[in-house]
Structure formats: structure tokens, C-alpha cells
Amino acid sequence: LVPEHPTQSVCESANMGGPKTVEVNPQESQFGDVKWHNLSIDECMSLQTTKADGLSAQEAASRLTKFGTNELTPPPKPGLLMKLWYQINNILIYILIAATILSAILEEWKEVALICAVVVINVTIGIVQEGKAEKAADAIKNMLAPKAMVIRGGAQVEIQAAEIVPGDIVKIKKGDQVPADVRMIEVSRLQTDEAMLTGESMPVAKHTDPVALESGLGDRKNLAFSATKVTEGEGTGIVIGTGDFAEIGRISGMVSQEEDTKTNLMIQLEIFGRFVSFFVAVIAVATLLIAHYSADEDLGTAFKSAVSIAVAIIPEGLPAVVTISLALAMQLMASNNAIIRKLPAIETLGSLSTICSDKTGTLTKNEMTVQKFRTAKGAYNISGVGYQPEGQTQDANGSALPGDAVQRLWAMFEGCVLNNGAGLAQEPKTGQWKALGYPTEASLLTMGMKMGLANLDGIQRSQKAKPKVNGVPFASEHKFMCQIHADGPGTDGKGAGAPLTCHVKGAADRLIKLCKDQVVDDTLGQTAPIDGAFWQEEARKLAALGLRTLAICRAEWPESRRNEDMDADTILKAPQPFLTMVGIVAILDPPRPEVVPAIKVAHEAGIVVKMITGDHPETAIAIARMLGIVDPNSAEAKAFTGPELDNMDDTHLEGVVEGCNIFARASPENKISIVKALKARGQITSMTGDGVNDAPALKAANIGVAMGITGTDVSKEAAKMVLADDNFATIIEAVREGRRVWDNLVKILLYNMPVNLAQGLSVFFSYIVDVESVPLTAMQVLYVNMITSVTMGLMLSMEPAEADIMQRPPRKRGKRLFGKLVMWNCLWVSGLIVTCVLVCFAWNLRENPPTPENTARRSADDTSPRMNKARAEAFNMLVFAEIAYALNCRYVKVTSIRPELFTGNKWCWVAIAVTSSLQFLLTYTPGINDFFNNAPIDGVSWARIAVGSIIVFLVVEIMKFVGPRFLLPIVRPLFSVCLSMTPPALQGPDRTNDEAMQNVHFVATSASTLGVVPPRRSSVRSPHGSRRPVSPAAVPLSPEGGHMEPGKNAAIPPMAPTFGGGQDVPAMQARGMMAPQMMMPAMYPQAGAPPTVEMGSVVPGNMYPAQGMYGAYPVQYATPANMYTGAA
């Protein structure tokens, strides 16, 4: 059956004139890379070496041994030790562990106990919050049918679905779950619901004919897929794929193989840990040398001082603060119906630049709805969406119709309810309405309830009052459904003796030619000859809107034909047209009403929304226009299909994906490739969906978002976020929360780093300025790190979102947490706090001078009352200075002196009250103050502490205005050089030497030093980290060529973009921020300019305007002599 080596099988094609070569590669699937949908039934039978009466028991057993059971292979899961390793594998934790070991060697057991507690708390919090194991493949496995009906040895037998093997003949019927991938060989009105696999919102009618080789998954209508549901009819087929080799198995494999994406927060905390570790090592070594050689401390004491500085600078509480902050945000988002499964995903939400959304069930309700209907007299709308029977009948302008008009229309369209095999049900707990049976027919029942049948009882009464006596069920072959109904209950309650009416609904193109007349003036008894061209045009217009159309017809039926056997030919082959056209009903899986404003908010926030669906391109474009994904008035909206994407190379695919917002007929592989192409272009992507087909892409995206109500377990387990209300708008609120979390994380780091540096540098500079001893002990700084810093950090994490948070563009990829602003504050805020601490410490010691015989420098072990009192003042000065600085950090770029300081965040004052109370407890409670090397202090000390805290607060407020305007521009080039020349281990994953050199050259240029770099011909790196071609609209500055001389500036038009944080070019040159030799390109197109010039054709000496630029792109400027670099 499966050859040992790849071979070729030659079969006669049923739909082609010659032999067909089928590549069979056993390494690719159970039967090789065979396109089963493109083969005839005989070819499939031949390849499977099976026949209509099925496999023998012996052959089935042999294949079960060879191919394995019809089950999915579960992926490996991390055990407890691996989860523990994930939490410990952090450079900050390593340093704490090293500090613990060193403290144990020095027998400082109090420090050992406290540091161990810090490590245990951090690891425990991480494990508790991140302890959910991956269950996606298990969820898929549980969806497989437990039992199946097969033909073995000519007899039908029911077996466990796990025992099905390739080549089995399987029978399926309405209500069954398809047990494996099946190539249909017999069908009778067979339809399956493939929404969870392909995104197709309507059940798919199956047939047995071969389909085109390039057909997408949704168009392979001769295949039934494992785990899909049979909604109508019955059929028989050959099993072509089981377990991992079925379509759902391939998806399971993609989910298992797709690695989790590392979030920017995780990356930035990693980089931050490396920076801190490097700095701690330098300071600790310097302290050791100074303490031993300059302060004449013995090596053990000097070593303890170095360890205390390391412990002081390391933000032990930061991992706990970040984790708890994310956990609090997670709880808040859960209360707003956004359930976060992985904590770092919260921060990533704030940087989303693209949301890729599945259509069915996500952007739309996955509930078919009658939205419009057309009669010969006019067009009408029906409001409301979904199966909820809430809405009204309106005219074309949206005005409600009077009751009598609605009654006349209902009399015309009552066949929608009578000629119907579906049902509706309301969930008793949730009140949600759902379809029972064919969704299109259920939508017609909802239409009837909106037009006059108040409830389900009304439908049942209507159907009982006019009972069905005969009919022809719907089938894709004839595209209509017909039922004969009596016009009354008759003498026996079943219509005996009552007049008969034939109700028909179906495809307009099929029924129009069967009509002899049409209802006019919206009055059932008035008719006129059929205008076929009119109805064809109306059906075309509605279809162009992406609506599915059904023609509604009726006719009187003679009593003599009451009990005759009816089939499709009874209608289709009538001697002459006999139906009366009532009208055309237009049905749509409607957009969720809350999605349109949500997409508008997303666009305002700079987020692009892309729709990826398995539906038809026309339907996808129509929905996209309704939602505002594309311009509703644009006639150029384009939808790329899955097969089209399959034929593109990576470069072409990336360009298409970035420029197109609609993708139709997409397979699971297409969805993954779209997400990966966007990520390659530097986009932070989210993929939303609810079906099994979405699971691999959900996992591949930066943020996978699953629907909680309609979503499958598969999609939920593969996602990082689940929407409990299936509301697309909840994603936008989650983005808002994600942006707030990032802002607050910046505030936390802006607070933590200067105060941690102040703690360590207070000890370090005590050696430099030669005070009597270290002002703080290891126990004190550990307390501040774990209590004060955590308390105030959590307060900052609860800060509300700023007013303009959803008017900003998305954060660029790789945005640093430890950026220039944090570095700047570390530089001077820590110095300010160190000064206050050392002044208070020295002042207190001077008020209590030592005895004349004991004036030598004291070690950190000195716990005399005099030293404890001085350290108590320094300790409280540090804590209350941190409290004051925390108030500054609540508003980073604007003043904190505002009413909102007292009302904006209630937790602020709770945190201050708790921290202050603990300080009094540690200072005045006997026993506790000894443990922390404290002693009671007097009112004069508290006065100095109060003055110092006020000074810290006011100086920081002044620097908010002075620093960014006058001081930060001076030191920013230095920071740029420092960041660009950092070792690779301290750089982010998207940082390259190429980019670093551009920063160095730009800094050199801003100092009026000309920087020369080799020209790069084909691409530049965007701020999001991806390589992309230079703007295609590269044209010379003037038709004559625009040759310029080196050293002369190009003319800058008044509307040229600004550079350098809002400064214009002349101002930058005047302030020395740009070299006079640097030639700036004009940024506007010239009339009569030559056509596009690619980067490889750029000629030195010509100036080229760059159109459509945004952000801080590295840009090169060409002159006849050199190639210069800058940032625009």
C-alpha cells in the first residue's frame, strides 16, 4: 500500500483524457502527497486497494498495526521541575542566590533568611500565575467521534472511532460527527458544518465529483473532514486520513510545533537584568577595592560591604511588583470579559499594531439573519441581528412600516415559516437564541417572529394551522425546497379537504424561470406577468452586497395531486411555468453591532484590522466594507485567496500581506503564513478566532485571542487571551488596558531604578566622602526593596490610563523599558536622594559626636545606640524621599501638582499610610528596631526628613520642565552612544551592529563631525526591526536631475517634516544638532517628476523626496563625494 521508497502511481482520470501521475511520498502522509479531491472514485479505490464492500477484518487489523490508531499524538508537557526552572532562569534571581551563598559563608543568617524569602516569594508568584499547562492538542483529541459505522467484509459494523484505518468504507448521516477525513463516494443531500475548520458560515453540500487541483480546503466538496458535524443527509466515503494525518491532525501538529512568542516585556526585563547585573558587578568590585585599600577595612568586612551594595542596587522586589501588577491587570481585564491566560501577554496587547481577525463568529455573529427583502413594489429592511427575535420591518429609508403594511407583507411571505425544516430554541440560563437545523431556515423563522409571530408558540400555531401534506427536501443538485401545505386543519386536523398551496424557496436563478406571474402592490391576491429581467437584476444587486438570496414563490396545488410521490422533477419539469414570485429574501451572517465602532477606535489608535476567513472573496469584501476594514465607498477593495497566497514567495507575500486587509478562502497554513509575514515586517500581531482552523495562527501570533462562547476548546487553549463575551470591542478595551500597563511599568521602573541606585550608592559614596560608617545596613535595604518599593510600585501599577492613550500610535517594536528617560532619572534622582541620605546621616552623627578615643571609621557591624540612631534617620530619609519621588512618578511628563494627585488613585494614599505606619513601627518598637539596626529619633530629625522629602519632590517637578528642554538634549547623544556601543549580551534581539553604527554616525554628525558609512543599495531597517525596500516613490528633486554641490543644503520647503523631536531643520543646524554638510531631501512630489526609481538606481548627486515616511527610519543622503546618514 505504501512503498518503501517514493514512487509514482498512474491512474486513469475521470475528468481528463489521459493518464494522471500522482506523486506518492510516504514521508509526507499516510499515502504520500496525494490530492484526493482531484481524483475520481475509481482512482481513490485503486490507491487505497479497497472496494465497495470494505476491508476484511484481517486487512483492517494489519493497517491498524501499520498506521496506528485514529488518535492524535499528544505533545510533551513541562513538568513541575521545568516550570520551576523557567522561574529561576533569571539573571536577577541568580545574583540573589549568589548573595545568599556569600552571606551564608559570612554567617550573616538574617540576610540569608530574608534573601531566601525574597527568592521563594518571586518564584512562587511566578509559578502560581503561569501554572497553566498547554491543552490545545488534548482539546482537539477530545473532539474526535467516539464511535463510527463502517463496512467491513460487506457488512455494516459499529466500531470505536480509534480503530478506523485508511481504506475503510465509512457511512455517515445527519447528527453524526465525521470520524476521519473521508473521500465521498455516495451522497444523499449530505451537508456538513465546517465553520470550525474552514470558517465557512454555511453548511457545505457534498458531492462525489473530482474538483480542481488548486481548490482550497473550503472548496473540496467531495471530502468530509474529521470532527466536522453532519447537518443534513447521509453519505458513504473512503477514509483517506486518520489521526495525525487527518486535516484536524495537521492542525494539532501545527499547534504543538508552533513555539510561544517571547513578549517584548520578557525581552526588556532580560536586557534590564543584564544591565543591572553588569552595573552591580562594577560597583561591588569598586567598593571592595576602596573599602579594603582606602578605608583600611579587612577583606571580610570589605566583602560584606560589597555584598550589601549589590543587594541594595538589585531591585529584588521588581519581579514581584511586575508579576503582581500584571496579575492585578489580569483580574481587572477578566472582570471586563477579557481572560488573560499568560501574564506577559497583557503588556504585548498595548503594542499591537495589527489585529488579524477571523470573520465567522468573531467579526460576525455566526447567526444567519434576514436583513433585506424585495417585492415587485419595493425594497424593505428588517432590523436586528442574529436569531434574537427583536427587530422591525422598515422601508428602504429605515422608517418603520405601519402595522397593516407589515400584515400584508407577512401574508405574502408566510411560506418562509411554513416551508421550513428548522427550529429555534432559547437557552433558559443565558436567554440566547440558537438555531436547530439549517441556519438559513432558522433565520426565516426569526424573520417571521419579527413580522408578526410573537414567539415560538406563534410559529408552531401557524405551522399547525396549515399542516404540511407533501414536499421535496432541499438538495444542492436542484437548489430549492418545496412543501405542500393545506390552507387549514381540515376535517382531520391534518388538512383533509382543505385547499392546498405549494410553497417553494430556493436559488433565484433556478426559480425565476419557473414563475408565470408575480405579486404586485404587496397584496397577495393581485398579480401581474413575471418580469424575469427585473428579478434577475435585483438578485444580482443583493448578491453584490455579499448577501445570500432566496427566491420565495407559491402556487395553488390541485387536490388531485395531494398524495402523489414528489421529487425535484415534479417542480423542475412542470409542463409550463406555474409559480407566482412573491419576492427575494437577502440573508447575511451579520457583523456584530459593536465591532464597527471598535474598529474605528482601533484605526484611531493606529491599529490595522485585517480579516482572514475561509468564506468567499465577494462575501468577505462586502463584510469588510460594512465593518469599515476597507473604505465602504472604494471600488478597488481586493481580497487575496489562500491559493493565491500559496503561489507567492516570502518577499511577495510580505508585501501583499502588509498592503491587503482582506484574505478569503484561507487555510490554516495561510493564516500562519500571514501572521508570520506581518511579524517579519515588524508588526506586533494579534489573531482572533473561534475555530479549530484558527488554533495554529492563534499560537503563532504575538497575541492569540479566542472567543469564549462560540469558540472551540482548541482555540481557547492555543490563545493567550479569551473573550468571555465574544465581543470584538473587548479586544480594543484590552489594548487600552495593555497600554496602561506599559505606561505604569515605565513608571514603576522610573521609580525603582533611581531609588535602588540611591540605596547602593549611599553605601558606596559613604566611602568616597569619608563619613564614619555606611548609612544603611543590608537588612534595611532589603526591607526597602521588598516592602517600600513593592508597596509604592503596586500603587503606581494602579494608576488610571491617561486621556490620550488611544490616540497614540502603537509602540514601536523593541521599545526599551530601560530607555533614555530612565537613564536620565537614574543619573540625577539617585544623586539627589543619596545627598539627602548622607546629609541626614552625617548631621545626626555630628549632633552625637563619638568619644575622643573612638574616632576611627566604624564597620557596618557597629550597632551602637549612636550609630543606630543615625542610621534610623538615614533609613527614614530614604523611605520618605522614595514616597515623595513616587508622587512625582505618577505623572511622568506633566506636573504632579494637580487636584488629581489626591483623587486620581485612591491606592496612592493607602500605600503611603501603610508605608509610613511601618516606618514608625520599625523606628519606635523595641526589639523590632534592634533587628533592623534602628533607634528612636527626635523631632529635629523628623524635621530634616520632612524638608529633604519636600526638596526631592519639588526638584523633580522643576526638572520635569527644565530637563527635557535644556539638559536632556545635551546628554541624549551620550546616551545614544552608550546604548549603541553596549556589548551584544546587553542588546535586544532586534539590535544590529549596522543600526548601532548609524546611531554613532548620527551622534557624530550632530556634533558637526561628518560621518561616512558605506551605502546600502537595496534596503533599510525600519524602526520595527524589519528590512524593507526604500519608498518606491523615489524620484529626483527636479526634472533636470537636481544636482547639488557638496556642503550646500538643499532648499527646505515650508511643509517639510520636522526632525529631532519637533525641531525644524534650520533650528537644529543653528544648535549644532546637524552638520552643515548634511543635505536634506525635499519631502514632497514634484510635478512632472520622472517615474519611480528603485534604490539600486539612485545616483549620487541627485536628491530624492521620500513619500509616505513615518517614524524614525534611518535614511541615507547621497552627494557626489560621500554617502551620509541621519534619521528622519
mmCIF file of N, CA, C and O in Angstrom, residues 92 107 132 151 162 311 431 435 462 465 485 489 497 656 740 787 825-826 883 976 1024-1025:
data_model
loop_
_atom_site.group_PDB
_atom_site.id
_atom_site.type_symbol
_atom_site.label_atom_id
_atom_site.label_comp_id
_atom_site.label_asym_id
_atom_site.label_seq_id
_atom_site.Cartn_x
_atom_site.Cartn_y
_atom_site.Cartn_z
ATOM 1 N N LEU A 92 18.574 38.119 37.603
ATOM 2 C CA LEU A 92 18.404 38.760 38.904
ATOM 3 C C LEU A 92 18.278 37.717 40.004
ATOM 4 O O LEU A 92 18.810 37.893 41.115
ATOM 5 N N GLU A 107 28.275 34.005 57.468
ATOM 6 C CA GLU A 107 27.433 33.707 58.629
ATOM 7 C C GLU A 107 26.498 34.866 58.991
ATOM 8 O O GLU A 107 26.208 35.112 60.151
ATOM 9 N N LYS A 132 -0.550 27.331 34.075
ATOM 10 C CA LYS A 132 -1.492 26.621 33.194
ATOM 11 C C LYS A 132 -0.743 25.876 32.098
ATOM 12 O O LYS A 132 -0.010 26.462 31.326
ATOM 13 N N ILE A 151 -18.099 -0.302 6.870
ATOM 14 C CA ILE A 151 -18.414 -1.550 6.155
ATOM 15 C C ILE A 151 -17.151 -2.395 6.145
ATOM 16 O O ILE A 151 -16.110 -1.983 5.609
ATOM 17 N N ALA A 162 -11.410 5.149 17.139
ATOM 18 C CA ALA A 162 -9.958 4.998 17.192
ATOM 19 C C ALA A 162 -9.474 3.825 16.351
ATOM 20 O O ALA A 162 -8.297 3.751 15.995
ATOM 21 N N VAL A 311 23.217 43.870 47.030
ATOM 22 C CA VAL A 311 21.849 43.603 47.461
ATOM 23 C C VAL A 311 21.006 44.874 47.389
ATOM 24 O O VAL A 311 19.815 44.839 47.065
ATOM 25 N N GLY A 431 -30.594 33.119 28.008
ATOM 26 C CA GLY A 431 -31.552 33.845 27.177
ATOM 27 C C GLY A 431 -31.142 33.930 25.722
ATOM 28 O O GLY A 431 -31.829 34.565 24.927
ATOM 29 N N ALA A 435 -30.018 28.226 16.643
ATOM 30 C CA ALA A 435 -30.713 27.531 15.558
ATOM 31 C C ALA A 435 -30.698 26.034 15.803
ATOM 32 O O ALA A 435 -29.720 25.479 16.287
ATOM 33 N N SER A 462 -48.930 28.582 13.655
ATOM 34 C CA SER A 462 -49.044 28.827 12.215
ATOM 35 C C SER A 462 -48.815 27.544 11.433
ATOM 36 O O SER A 462 -49.561 27.226 10.488
ATOM 37 N N ALA A 465 -51.749 25.211 12.021
ATOM 38 C CA ALA A 465 -52.979 25.656 11.361
ATOM 39 C C ALA A 465 -52.983 25.323 9.877
ATOM 40 O O ALA A 465 -54.038 25.162 9.273
ATOM 41 N N HIS A 485 -48.762 22.664 1.576
ATOM 42 C CA HIS A 485 -49.465 22.875 2.840
ATOM 43 C C HIS A 485 -50.957 23.072 2.572
ATOM 44 O O HIS A 485 -51.355 23.699 1.573
ATOM 45 N N PRO A 489 -56.730 23.304 8.911
ATOM 46 C CA PRO A 489 -56.540 21.981 9.532
ATOM 47 C C PRO A 489 -57.386 20.894 8.891
ATOM 48 O O PRO A 489 -57.086 19.713 9.031
ATOM 49 N N GLY A 497 -59.352 17.785 2.985
ATOM 50 C CA GLY A 497 -60.436 18.581 2.422
ATOM 51 C C GLY A 497 -60.132 20.045 2.270
ATOM 52 O O GLY A 497 -60.900 20.775 1.626
ATOM 53 N N VAL A 656 2.306 41.747 -0.026
ATOM 54 C CA VAL A 656 0.854 41.619 -0.188
ATOM 55 C C VAL A 656 0.165 41.693 1.174
ATOM 56 O O VAL A 656 -0.838 42.392 1.345
ATOM 57 N N ARG A 740 -2.061 50.955 29.192
ATOM 58 C CA ARG A 740 -1.971 51.477 30.560
ATOM 59 C C ARG A 740 -0.939 50.698 31.364
ATOM 60 O O ARG A 740 -0.146 51.289 32.109
ATOM 61 N N ILE A 787 9.508 45.851 50.760
ATOM 62 C CA ILE A 787 8.286 46.424 51.348
ATOM 63 C C ILE A 787 7.972 47.780 50.738
ATOM 64 O O ILE A 787 6.953 47.959 50.063
ATOM 65 N N ASN A 825 16.931 59.815 34.719
ATOM 66 C CA ASN A 825 16.480 59.903 36.112
ATOM 67 C C ASN A 825 17.412 59.152 37.056
ATOM 68 O O ASN A 825 17.619 59.570 38.196
ATOM 69 N N CYS A 826 17.941 58.017 36.598
ATOM 70 C CA CYS A 826 18.913 57.298 37.424
ATOM 71 C C CYS A 826 20.116 58.184 37.731
ATOM 72 O O CYS A 826 20.685 58.124 38.827
ATOM 73 N N ILE A 883 8.926 57.960 48.908
ATOM 74 C CA ILE A 883 7.487 58.252 48.850
ATOM 75 C C ILE A 883 7.243 59.528 48.055
ATOM 76 O O ILE A 883 6.345 59.604 47.203
ATOM 77 N N SER A 976 22.817 57.826 23.583
ATOM 78 C CA SER A 976 22.717 57.095 22.324
ATOM 79 C C SER A 976 23.993 56.307 22.053
ATOM 80 O O SER A 976 23.957 55.154 21.639
ATOM 81 N N HIS A 1024 10.786 49.163 13.353
ATOM 82 C CA HIS A 1024 10.185 47.943 13.882
ATOM 83 C C HIS A 1024 11.100 46.747 13.679
ATOM 84 O O HIS A 1024 10.745 45.629 14.007
ATOM 85 N N GLY A 1025 12.269 46.965 13.085
ATOM 86 C CA GLY A 1025 13.237 45.890 13.006
ATOM 87 C C GLY A 1025 13.232 45.104 11.718
ATOM 88 O O GLY A 1025 14.046 44.227 11.536
#
